[in-house]
mmCIF file of C-alpha atoms and ligand atoms in Angstrom:
data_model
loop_
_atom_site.group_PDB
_atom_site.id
_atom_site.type_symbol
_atom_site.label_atom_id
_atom_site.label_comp_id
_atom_site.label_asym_id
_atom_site.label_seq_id
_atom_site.Cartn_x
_atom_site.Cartn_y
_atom_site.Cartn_z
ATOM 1 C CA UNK A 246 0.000 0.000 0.000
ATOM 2 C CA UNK A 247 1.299 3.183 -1.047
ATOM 3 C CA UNK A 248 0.429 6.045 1.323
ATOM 4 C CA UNK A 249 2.001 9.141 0.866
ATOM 5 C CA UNK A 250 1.751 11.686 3.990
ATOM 6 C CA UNK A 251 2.481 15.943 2.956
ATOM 7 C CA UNK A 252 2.566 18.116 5.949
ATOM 8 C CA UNK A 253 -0.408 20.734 6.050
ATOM 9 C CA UNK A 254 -2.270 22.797 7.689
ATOM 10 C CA UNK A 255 -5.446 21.580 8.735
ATOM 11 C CA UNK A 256 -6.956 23.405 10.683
ATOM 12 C CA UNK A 257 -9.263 21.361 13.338
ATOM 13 C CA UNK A 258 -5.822 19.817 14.594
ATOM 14 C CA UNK A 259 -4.257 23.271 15.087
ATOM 15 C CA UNK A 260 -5.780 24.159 18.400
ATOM 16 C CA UNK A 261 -3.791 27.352 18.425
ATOM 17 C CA UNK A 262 -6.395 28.705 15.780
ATOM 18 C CA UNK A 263 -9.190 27.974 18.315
ATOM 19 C CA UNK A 264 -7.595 31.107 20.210
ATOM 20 C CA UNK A 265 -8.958 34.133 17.260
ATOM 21 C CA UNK A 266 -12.286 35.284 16.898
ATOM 22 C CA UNK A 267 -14.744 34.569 14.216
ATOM 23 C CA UNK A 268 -17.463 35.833 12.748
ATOM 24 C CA UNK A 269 -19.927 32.830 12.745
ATOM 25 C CA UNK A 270 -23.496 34.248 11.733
ATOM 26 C CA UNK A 271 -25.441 37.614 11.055
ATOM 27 C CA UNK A 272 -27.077 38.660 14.543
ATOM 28 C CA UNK A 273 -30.432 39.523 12.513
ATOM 29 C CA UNK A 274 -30.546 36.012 12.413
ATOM 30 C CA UNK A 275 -31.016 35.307 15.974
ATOM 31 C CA UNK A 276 -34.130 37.466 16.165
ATOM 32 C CA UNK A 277 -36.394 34.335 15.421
ATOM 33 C CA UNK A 278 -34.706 32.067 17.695
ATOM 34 C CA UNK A 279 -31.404 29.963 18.390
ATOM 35 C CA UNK A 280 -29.423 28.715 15.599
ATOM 36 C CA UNK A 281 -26.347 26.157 15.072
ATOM 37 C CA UNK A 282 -23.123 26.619 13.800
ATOM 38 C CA UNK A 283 -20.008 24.488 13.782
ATOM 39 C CA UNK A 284 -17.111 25.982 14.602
ATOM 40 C CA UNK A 285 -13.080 24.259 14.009
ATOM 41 C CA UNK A 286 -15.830 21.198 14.545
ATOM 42 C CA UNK A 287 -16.885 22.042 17.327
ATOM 43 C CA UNK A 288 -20.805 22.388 17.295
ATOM 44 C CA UNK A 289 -22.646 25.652 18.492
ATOM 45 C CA UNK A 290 -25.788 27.143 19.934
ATOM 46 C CA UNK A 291 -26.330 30.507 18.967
ATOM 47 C CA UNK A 292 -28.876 33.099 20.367
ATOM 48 C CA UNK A 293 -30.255 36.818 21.906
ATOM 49 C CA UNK A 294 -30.011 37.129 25.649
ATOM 50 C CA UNK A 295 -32.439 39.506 27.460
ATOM 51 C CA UNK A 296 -30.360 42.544 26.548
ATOM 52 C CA UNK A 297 -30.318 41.412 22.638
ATOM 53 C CA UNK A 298 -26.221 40.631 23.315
ATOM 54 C CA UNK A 299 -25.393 36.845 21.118
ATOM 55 C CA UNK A 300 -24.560 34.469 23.839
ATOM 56 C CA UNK A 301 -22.666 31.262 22.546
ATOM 57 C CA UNK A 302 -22.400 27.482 24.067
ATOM 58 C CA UNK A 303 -21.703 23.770 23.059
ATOM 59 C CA UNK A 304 -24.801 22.530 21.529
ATOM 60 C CA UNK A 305 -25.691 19.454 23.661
ATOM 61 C CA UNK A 306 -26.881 19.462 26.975
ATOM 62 C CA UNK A 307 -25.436 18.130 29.789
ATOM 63 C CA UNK A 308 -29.134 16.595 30.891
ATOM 64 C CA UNK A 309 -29.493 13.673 27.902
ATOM 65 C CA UNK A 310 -27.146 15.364 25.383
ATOM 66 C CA UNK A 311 -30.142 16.799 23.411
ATOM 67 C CA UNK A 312 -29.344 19.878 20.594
ATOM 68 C CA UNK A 313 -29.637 22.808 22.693
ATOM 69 C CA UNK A 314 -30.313 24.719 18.988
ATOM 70 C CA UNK A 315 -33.113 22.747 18.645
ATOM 71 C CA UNK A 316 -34.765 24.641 21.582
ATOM 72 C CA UNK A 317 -36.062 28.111 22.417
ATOM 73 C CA UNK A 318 -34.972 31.281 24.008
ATOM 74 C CA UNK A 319 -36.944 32.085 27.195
ATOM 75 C CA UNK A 320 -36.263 35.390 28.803
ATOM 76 C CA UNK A 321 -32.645 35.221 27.645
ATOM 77 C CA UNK A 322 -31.933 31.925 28.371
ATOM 78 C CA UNK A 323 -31.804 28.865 25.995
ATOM 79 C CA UNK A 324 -34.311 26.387 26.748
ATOM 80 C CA UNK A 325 -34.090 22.594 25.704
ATOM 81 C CA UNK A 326 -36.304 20.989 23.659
ATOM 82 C CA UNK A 327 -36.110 17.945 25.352
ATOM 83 C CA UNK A 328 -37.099 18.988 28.699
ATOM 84 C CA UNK A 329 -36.783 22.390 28.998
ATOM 85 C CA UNK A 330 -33.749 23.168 30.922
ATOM 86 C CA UNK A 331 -32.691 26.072 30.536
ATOM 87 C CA UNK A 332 -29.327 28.091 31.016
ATOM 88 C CA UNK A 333 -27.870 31.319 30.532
ATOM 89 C CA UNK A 334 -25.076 33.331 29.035
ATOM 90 C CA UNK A 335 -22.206 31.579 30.850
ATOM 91 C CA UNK A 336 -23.432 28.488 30.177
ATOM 92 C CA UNK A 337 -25.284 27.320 33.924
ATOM 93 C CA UNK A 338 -28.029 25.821 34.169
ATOM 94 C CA UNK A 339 -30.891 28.201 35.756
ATOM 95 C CA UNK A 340 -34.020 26.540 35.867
ATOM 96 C CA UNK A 341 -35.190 22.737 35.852
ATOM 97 C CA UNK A 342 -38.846 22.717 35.549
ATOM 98 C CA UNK A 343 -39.453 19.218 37.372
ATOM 99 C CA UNK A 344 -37.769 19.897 40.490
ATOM 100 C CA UNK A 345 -37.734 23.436 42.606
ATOM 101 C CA UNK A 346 -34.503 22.081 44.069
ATOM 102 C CA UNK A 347 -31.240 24.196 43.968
ATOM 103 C CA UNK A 348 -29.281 23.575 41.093
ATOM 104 C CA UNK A 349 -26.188 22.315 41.553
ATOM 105 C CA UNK A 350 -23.020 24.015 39.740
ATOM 106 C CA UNK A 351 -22.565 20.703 37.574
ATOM 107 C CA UNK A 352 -25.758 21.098 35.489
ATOM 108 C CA UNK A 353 -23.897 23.325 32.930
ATOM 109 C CA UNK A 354 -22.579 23.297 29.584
ATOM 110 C CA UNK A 355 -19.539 24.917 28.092
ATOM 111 C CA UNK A 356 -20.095 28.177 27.106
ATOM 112 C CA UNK A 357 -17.785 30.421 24.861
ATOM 113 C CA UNK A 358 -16.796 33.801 24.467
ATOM 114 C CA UNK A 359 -18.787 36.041 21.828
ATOM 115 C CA UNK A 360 -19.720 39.487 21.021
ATOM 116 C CA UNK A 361 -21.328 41.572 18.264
ATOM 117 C CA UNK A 362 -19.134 43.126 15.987
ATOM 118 C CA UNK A 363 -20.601 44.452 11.683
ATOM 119 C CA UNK A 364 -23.601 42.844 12.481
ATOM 120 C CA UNK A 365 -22.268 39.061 13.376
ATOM 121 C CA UNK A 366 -21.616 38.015 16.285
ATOM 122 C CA UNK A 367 -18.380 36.958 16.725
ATOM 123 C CA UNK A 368 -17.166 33.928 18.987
ATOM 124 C CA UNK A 369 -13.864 32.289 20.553
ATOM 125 C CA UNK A 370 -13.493 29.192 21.451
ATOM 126 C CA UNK A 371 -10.689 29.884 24.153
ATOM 127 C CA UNK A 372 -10.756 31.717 27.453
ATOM 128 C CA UNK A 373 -7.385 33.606 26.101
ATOM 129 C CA UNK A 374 -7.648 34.896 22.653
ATOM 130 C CA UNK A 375 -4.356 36.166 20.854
ATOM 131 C CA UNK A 376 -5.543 38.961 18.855
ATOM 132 C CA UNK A 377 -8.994 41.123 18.896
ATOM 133 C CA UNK A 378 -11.457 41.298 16.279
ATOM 134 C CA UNK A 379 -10.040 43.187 13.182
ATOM 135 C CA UNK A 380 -10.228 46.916 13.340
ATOM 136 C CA UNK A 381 -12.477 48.300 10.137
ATOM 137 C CA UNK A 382 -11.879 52.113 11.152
ATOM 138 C CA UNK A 383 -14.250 52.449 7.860
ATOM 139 C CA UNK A 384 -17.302 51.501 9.570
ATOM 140 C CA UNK A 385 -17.133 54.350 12.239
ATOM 141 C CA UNK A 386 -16.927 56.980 9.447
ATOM 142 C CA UNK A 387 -20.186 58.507 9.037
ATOM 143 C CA UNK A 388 -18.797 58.953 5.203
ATOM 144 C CA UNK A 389 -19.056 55.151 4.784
ATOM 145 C CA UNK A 390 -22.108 52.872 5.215
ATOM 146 C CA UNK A 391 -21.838 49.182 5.310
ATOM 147 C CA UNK A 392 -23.489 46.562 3.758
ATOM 148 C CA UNK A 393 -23.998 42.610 4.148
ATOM 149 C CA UNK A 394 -23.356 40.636 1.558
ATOM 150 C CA UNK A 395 -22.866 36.579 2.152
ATOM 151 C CA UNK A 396 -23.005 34.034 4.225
ATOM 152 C CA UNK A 397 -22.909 30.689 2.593
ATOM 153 C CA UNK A 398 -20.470 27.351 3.293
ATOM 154 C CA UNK A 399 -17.676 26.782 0.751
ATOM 155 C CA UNK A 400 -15.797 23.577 0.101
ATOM 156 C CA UNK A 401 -11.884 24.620 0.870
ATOM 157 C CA UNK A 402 -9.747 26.105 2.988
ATOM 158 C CA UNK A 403 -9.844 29.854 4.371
ATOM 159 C CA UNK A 404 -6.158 30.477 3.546
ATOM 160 C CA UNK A 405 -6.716 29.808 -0.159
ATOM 161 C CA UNK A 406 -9.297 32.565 -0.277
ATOM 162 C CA UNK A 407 -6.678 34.476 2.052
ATOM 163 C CA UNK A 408 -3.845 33.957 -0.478
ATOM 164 C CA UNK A 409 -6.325 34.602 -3.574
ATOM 165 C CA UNK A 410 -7.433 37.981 -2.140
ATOM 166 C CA UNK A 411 -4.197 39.361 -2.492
ATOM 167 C CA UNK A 412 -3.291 37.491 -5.433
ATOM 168 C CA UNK A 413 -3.373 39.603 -8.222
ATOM 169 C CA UNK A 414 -2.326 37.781 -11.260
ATOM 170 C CA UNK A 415 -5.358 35.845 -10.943
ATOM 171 C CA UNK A 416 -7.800 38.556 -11.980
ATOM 172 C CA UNK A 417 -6.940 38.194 -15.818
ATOM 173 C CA UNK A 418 -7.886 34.827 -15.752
ATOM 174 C CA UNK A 419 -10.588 33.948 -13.004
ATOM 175 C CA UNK A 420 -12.741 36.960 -13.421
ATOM 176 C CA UNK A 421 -12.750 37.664 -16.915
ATOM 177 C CA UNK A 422 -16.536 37.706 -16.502
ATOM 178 C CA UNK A 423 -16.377 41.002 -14.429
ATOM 179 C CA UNK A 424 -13.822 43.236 -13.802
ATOM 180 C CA UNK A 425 -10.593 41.439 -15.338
ATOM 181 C CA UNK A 426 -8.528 41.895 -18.184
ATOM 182 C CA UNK A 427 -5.635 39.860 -20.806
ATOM 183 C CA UNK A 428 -3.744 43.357 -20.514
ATOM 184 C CA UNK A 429 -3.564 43.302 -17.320
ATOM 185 C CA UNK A 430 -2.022 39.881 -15.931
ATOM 186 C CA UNK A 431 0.470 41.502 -13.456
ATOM 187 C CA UNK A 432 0.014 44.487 -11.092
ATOM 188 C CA UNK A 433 1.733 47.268 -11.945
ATOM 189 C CA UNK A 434 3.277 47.350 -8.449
ATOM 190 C CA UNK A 435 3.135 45.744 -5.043
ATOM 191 C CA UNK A 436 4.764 47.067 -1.449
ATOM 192 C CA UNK A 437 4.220 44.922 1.380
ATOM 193 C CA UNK A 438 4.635 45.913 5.020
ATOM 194 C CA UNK A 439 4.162 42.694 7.785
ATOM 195 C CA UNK A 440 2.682 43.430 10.942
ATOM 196 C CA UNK A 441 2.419 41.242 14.379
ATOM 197 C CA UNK A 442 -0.708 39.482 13.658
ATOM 198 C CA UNK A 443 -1.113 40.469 9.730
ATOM 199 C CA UNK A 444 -0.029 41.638 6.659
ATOM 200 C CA UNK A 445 -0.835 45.051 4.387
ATOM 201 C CA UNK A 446 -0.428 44.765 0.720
ATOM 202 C CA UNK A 447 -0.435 48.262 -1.769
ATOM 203 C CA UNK A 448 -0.968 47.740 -5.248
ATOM 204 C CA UNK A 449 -2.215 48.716 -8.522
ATOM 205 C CA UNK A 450 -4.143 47.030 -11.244
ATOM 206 C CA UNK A 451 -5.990 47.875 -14.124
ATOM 207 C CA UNK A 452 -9.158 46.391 -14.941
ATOM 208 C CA UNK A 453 -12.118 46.522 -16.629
ATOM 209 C CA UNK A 454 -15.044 48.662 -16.093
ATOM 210 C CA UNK A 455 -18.855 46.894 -17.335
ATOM 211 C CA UNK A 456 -22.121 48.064 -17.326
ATOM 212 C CA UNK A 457 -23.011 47.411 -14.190
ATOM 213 C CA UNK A 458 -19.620 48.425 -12.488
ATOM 214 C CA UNK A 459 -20.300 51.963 -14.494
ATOM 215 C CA UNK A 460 -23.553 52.585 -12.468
ATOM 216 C CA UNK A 461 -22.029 51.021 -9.157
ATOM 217 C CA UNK A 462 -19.507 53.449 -9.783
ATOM 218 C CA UNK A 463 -20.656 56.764 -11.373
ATOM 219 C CA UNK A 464 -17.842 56.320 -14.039
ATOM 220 C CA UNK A 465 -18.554 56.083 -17.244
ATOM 221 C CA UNK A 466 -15.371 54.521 -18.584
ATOM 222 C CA UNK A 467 -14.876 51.122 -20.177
ATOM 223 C CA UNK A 468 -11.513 50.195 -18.299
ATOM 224 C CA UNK A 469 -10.055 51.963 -14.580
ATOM 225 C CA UNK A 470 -7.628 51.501 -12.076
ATOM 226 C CA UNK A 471 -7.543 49.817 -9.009
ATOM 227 C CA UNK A 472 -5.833 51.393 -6.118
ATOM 228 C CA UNK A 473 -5.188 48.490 -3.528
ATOM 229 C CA UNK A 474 -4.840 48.454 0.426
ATOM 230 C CA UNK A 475 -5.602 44.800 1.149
ATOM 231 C CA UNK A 476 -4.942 43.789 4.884
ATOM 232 C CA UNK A 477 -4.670 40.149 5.775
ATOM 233 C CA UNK A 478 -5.496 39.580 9.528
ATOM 234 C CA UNK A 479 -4.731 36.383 11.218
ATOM 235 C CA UNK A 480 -6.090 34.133 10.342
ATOM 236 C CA UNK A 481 -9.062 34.249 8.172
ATOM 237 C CA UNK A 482 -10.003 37.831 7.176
ATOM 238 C CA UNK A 483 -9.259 40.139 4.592
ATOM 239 C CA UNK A 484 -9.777 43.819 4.093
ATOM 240 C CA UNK A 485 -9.574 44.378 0.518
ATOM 241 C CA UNK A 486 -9.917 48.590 0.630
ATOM 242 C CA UNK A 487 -10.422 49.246 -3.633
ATOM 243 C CA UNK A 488 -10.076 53.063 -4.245
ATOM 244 C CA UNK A 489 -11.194 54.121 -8.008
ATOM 245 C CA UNK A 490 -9.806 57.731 -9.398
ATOM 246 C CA UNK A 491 -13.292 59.054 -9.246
ATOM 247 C CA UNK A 492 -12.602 58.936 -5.383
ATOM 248 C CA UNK A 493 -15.146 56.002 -5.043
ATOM 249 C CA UNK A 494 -13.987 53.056 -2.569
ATOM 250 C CA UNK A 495 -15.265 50.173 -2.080
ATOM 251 C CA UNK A 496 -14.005 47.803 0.939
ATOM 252 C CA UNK A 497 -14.675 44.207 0.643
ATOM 253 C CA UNK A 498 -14.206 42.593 4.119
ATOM 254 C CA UNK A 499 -14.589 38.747 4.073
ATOM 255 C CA UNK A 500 -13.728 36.302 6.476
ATOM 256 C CA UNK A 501 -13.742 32.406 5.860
ATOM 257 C CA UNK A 502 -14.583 31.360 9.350
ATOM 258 C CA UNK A 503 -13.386 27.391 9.814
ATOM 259 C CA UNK A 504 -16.001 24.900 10.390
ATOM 260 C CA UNK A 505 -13.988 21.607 9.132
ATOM 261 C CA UNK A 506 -10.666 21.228 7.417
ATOM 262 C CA UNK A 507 -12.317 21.355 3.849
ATOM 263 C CA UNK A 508 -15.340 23.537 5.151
ATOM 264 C CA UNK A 509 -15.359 27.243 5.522
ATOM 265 C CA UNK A 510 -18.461 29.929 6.127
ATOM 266 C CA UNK A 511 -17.357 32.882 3.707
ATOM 267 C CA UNK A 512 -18.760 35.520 5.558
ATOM 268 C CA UNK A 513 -19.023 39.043 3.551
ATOM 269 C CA UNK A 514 -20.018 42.841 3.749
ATOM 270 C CA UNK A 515 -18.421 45.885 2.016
ATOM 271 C CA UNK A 516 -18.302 49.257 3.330
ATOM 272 C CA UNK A 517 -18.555 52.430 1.001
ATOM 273 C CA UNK A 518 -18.383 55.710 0.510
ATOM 274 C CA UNK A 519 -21.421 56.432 -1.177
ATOM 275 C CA UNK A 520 -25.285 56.487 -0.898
ATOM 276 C CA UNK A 521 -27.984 54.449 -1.516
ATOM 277 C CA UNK A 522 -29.421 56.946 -3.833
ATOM 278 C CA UNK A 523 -25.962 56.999 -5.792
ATOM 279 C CA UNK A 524 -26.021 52.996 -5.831
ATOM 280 C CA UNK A 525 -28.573 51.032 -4.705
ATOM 281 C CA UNK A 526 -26.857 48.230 -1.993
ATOM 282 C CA UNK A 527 -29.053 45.282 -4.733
ATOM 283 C CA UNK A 528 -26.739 46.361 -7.401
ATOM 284 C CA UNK A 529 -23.485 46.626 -5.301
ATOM 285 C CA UNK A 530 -24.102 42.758 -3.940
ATOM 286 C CA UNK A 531 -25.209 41.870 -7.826
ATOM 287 C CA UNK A 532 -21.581 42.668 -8.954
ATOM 288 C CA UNK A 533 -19.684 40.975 -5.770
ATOM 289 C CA UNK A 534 -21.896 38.151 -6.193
ATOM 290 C CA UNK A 535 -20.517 37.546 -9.905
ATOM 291 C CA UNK A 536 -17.130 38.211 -8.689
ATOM 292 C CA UNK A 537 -16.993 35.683 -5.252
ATOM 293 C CA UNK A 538 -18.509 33.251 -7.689
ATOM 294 C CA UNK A 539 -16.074 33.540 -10.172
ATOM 295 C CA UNK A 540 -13.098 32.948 -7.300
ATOM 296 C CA UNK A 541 -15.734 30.041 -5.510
ATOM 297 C CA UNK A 542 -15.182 27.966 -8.703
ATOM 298 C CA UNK A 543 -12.011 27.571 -8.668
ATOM 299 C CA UNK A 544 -11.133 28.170 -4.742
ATOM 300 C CA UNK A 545 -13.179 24.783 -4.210
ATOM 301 C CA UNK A 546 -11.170 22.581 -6.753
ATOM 302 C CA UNK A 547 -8.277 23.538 -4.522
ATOM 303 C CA UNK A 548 -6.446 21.396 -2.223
ATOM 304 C CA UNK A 549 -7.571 21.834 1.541
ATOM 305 C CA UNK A 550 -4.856 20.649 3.231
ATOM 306 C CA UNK A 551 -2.266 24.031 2.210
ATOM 307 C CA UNK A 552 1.467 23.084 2.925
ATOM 308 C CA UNK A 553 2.964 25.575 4.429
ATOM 309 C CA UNK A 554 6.260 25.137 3.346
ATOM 310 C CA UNK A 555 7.130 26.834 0.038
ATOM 311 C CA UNK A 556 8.783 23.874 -0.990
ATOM 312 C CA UNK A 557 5.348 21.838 -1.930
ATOM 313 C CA UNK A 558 4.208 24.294 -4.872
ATOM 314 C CA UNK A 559 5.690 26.010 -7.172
ATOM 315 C CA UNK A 560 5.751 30.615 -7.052
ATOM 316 C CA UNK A 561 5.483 33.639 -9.026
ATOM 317 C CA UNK A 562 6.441 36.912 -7.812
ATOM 318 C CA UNK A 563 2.958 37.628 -7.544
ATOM 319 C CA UNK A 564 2.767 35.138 -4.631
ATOM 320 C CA UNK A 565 4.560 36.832 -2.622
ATOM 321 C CA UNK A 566 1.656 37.723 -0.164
ATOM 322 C CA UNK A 567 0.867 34.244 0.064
ATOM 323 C CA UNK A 568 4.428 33.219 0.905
ATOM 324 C CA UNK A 569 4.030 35.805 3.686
ATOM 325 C CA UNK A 570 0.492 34.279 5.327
ATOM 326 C CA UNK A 571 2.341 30.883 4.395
ATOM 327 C CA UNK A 572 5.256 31.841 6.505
ATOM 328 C CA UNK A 573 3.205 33.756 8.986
ATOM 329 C CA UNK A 574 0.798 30.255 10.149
ATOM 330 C CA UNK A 575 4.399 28.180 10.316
ATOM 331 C CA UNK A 576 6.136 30.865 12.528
ATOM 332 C CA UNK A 577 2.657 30.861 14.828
ATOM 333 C CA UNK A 578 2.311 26.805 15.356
ATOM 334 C CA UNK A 579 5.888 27.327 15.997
ATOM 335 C CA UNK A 580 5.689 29.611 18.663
ATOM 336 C CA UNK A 581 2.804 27.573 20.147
ATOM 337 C CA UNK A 582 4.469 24.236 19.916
ATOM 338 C CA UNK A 583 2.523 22.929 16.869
ATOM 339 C CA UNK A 584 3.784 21.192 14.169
ATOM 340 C CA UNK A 585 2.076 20.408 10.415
ATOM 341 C CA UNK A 586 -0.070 17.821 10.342
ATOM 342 C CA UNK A 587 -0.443 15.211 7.427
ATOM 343 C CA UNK A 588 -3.016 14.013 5.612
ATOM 344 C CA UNK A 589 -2.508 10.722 3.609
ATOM 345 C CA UNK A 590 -2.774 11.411 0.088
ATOM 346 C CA UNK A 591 -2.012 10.079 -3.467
ATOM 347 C CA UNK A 592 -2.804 6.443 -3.645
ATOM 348 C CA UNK A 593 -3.043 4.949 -6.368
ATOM 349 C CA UNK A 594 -6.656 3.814 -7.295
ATOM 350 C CA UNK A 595 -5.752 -0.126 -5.938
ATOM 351 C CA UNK A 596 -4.158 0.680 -3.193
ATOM 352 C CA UNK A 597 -7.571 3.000 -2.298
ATOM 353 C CA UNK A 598 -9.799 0.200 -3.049
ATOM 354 C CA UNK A 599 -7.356 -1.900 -0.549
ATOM 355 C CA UNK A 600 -7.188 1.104 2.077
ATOM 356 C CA UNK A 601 -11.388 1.518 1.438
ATOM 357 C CA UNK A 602 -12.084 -2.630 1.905
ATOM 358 C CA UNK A 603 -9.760 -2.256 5.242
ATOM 359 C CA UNK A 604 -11.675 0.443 6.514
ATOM 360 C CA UNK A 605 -14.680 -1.497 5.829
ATOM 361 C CA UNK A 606 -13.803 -4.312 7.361
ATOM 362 C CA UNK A 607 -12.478 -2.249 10.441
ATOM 363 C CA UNK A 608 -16.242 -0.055 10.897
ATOM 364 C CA UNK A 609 -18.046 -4.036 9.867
HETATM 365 FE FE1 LIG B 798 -31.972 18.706 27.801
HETATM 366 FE FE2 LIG B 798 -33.306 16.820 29.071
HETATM 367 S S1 LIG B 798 -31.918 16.606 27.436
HETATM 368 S S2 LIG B 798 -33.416 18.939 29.357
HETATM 369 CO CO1 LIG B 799 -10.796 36.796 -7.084
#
């Protein structure tokens, strides 16, 4: 049997990533009741607490391991469906409705940090987080109004959408459709500048400018330029600030917040400078939506597990961003005592069959 192992990140076995915060789901969604959400694989119950705050804990409880999200919210607590327990913020149990005993301490479930931040609420899994939630200073500027845009799973990893983001030799060919262009494979120029927990990345590009864009944008010309501040923050967010000569700018912020190794929620909004009477928000997400599914096709053919180590693929100048983040991840398991982990790969179709009847055999 032929089993060939390639170091990677994956995230679920990286528990240092389980100390960032994450936008995992629009709070406007909580109004009608709990929800679920997996996060690094570990499953969720979301909801409103009396004060309207998102409160965040594992979603089984600790009576007979029923789905807490299953249940409702009663005066700020979550309830159980099964029979209807309920407990609060920080994750204790505060009412049993068969017994007026006191409660004891052990009827509680693991609760998690989280906080509203753009609209989401945002949640980490450990007591200690590393880094706060990434500064938009846009969305304090009364100039600027924000707007959501998606919330949907994708099949790969958030660091290929991190490295694609600031990858911009892949305009010309992935988003032909929209806003790219054959005269334009290459930026014209790129600085970088690394920070602590990120990096910023200045650039210009030239691009196309359709229809649609022309309205979005109050310009009437076929092709612009792209002025580029795009800020990666560890580990799964990007601020991709694009300012056009007509003094329009348009900030895309995404963040691919890790549910499984080869799962991510892309998780969306932009923030502008204009109105909705210069551009309705409909026709803003119309254009984005084109573009993220233009990068979606491709992003989701990629390999999950990303090496690290620039020695596994093969680099253009124009990579250099992604050699940074790439760098950036090994320098941070590093510095938490993490190694790469591997994923078997390869094998030849017999040997699968083999490795599949063994496994077979093993769960039989
Ligand atoms: Fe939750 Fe019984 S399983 S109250
Ligand atoms: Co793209």
């Amino acid at each position: 049997m032929t089993i060939i192992e390639i170091e990677s990140m994956l995230v679920t076995k990286q528990p240092v990533l389980r100390r960032f915060w994450y936008p995992v789901i629009p709070v406007e969604q909580l109004v009608d009741g709990p929800k679920a959400f997996t996060l690094l694989q570990q499953p969720l119950v979301l909801w409103l607490d009396e004060n309207g705050h998102p409160c965040a804990a594992e979603d089984r409880c600790c009576h007979r391991s029923a789905q807490l999200s299953l249940g409702k919210v009663v005066e700020g607590h979550i309830a159980c469906p099964y029979h209807g327990w309920q407990f609060n913020g920080q994750g204790s149990c505060v009412k049993v409705p068969q017994t007026g005993c006191e409660i004891a301490p052990s009827y509680r479930v693991a609760a998690y940090a989280c906080t509203e931040r753009y609209g989401y609420a945002w949640v980490c899994l450990a007591d200690n987080p590393l880094v706060g939630i990434p500064e938009i200073e846009e969305t304090q500027d009364p100039a600027y109004r924000s707007i959501h845009e998606f919330y949907e799973t994708w099949n790969c990893a958030g660091l290929r959408v991190m490295e694609n983001e600031l990858d911009l030799a892949h305009p010309a060919f992935v988003h032909q459709g929209t806003f790219g262009t054959a005269e334009h494979t290459m930026p014209d120029r790129m600085t970088f500048h690394e920070t602590e927990w990120g990096l910023h990345v200045h650039g210009t590009l030239g691009v196309v400018n359709p229809k649609l864009q022309q309205q979005n944008l109050q310009m009437q010309t076929t092709a612009t330029v792209r002025t580029l501040d795009m800020t990666w923050f560890m580990p799964f967010t990007v601020k991709l600030r694009i300012a056009y000569p007509n003094g329009r700018v348009h900030i895309v912020v995404n963040t691919m917040t890790p549910i499984a190794d080869d799962l991510s929620q892309m998780v969306q909004f932009c923030v502008r400078n204009d109105t909705e009477a210069d551009t309705p928000a409909a026709d803003v997400i119309a254009f984005d939506r084109a573009v993220t599914l233009e990068d979606k096709r491709i992003l989701e053919s990629t390999d999950f597990d990303v090496p690290l180590s620039p020695k596994r693929e093969q680099h253009i100048f124009t990579d250099k961003p992604g050699l940074i983040i790439r760098k950036k991840f090994a320098a941070l398991l590093k510095a938490h005592g993490e190694v790469e982990q591997t994923r078997e790969t390869s094998l030849p179709s017999p040997d699968r069959q083999s490795l599949g009847n063994w496994q077979a055999k093993q769960a039989s």
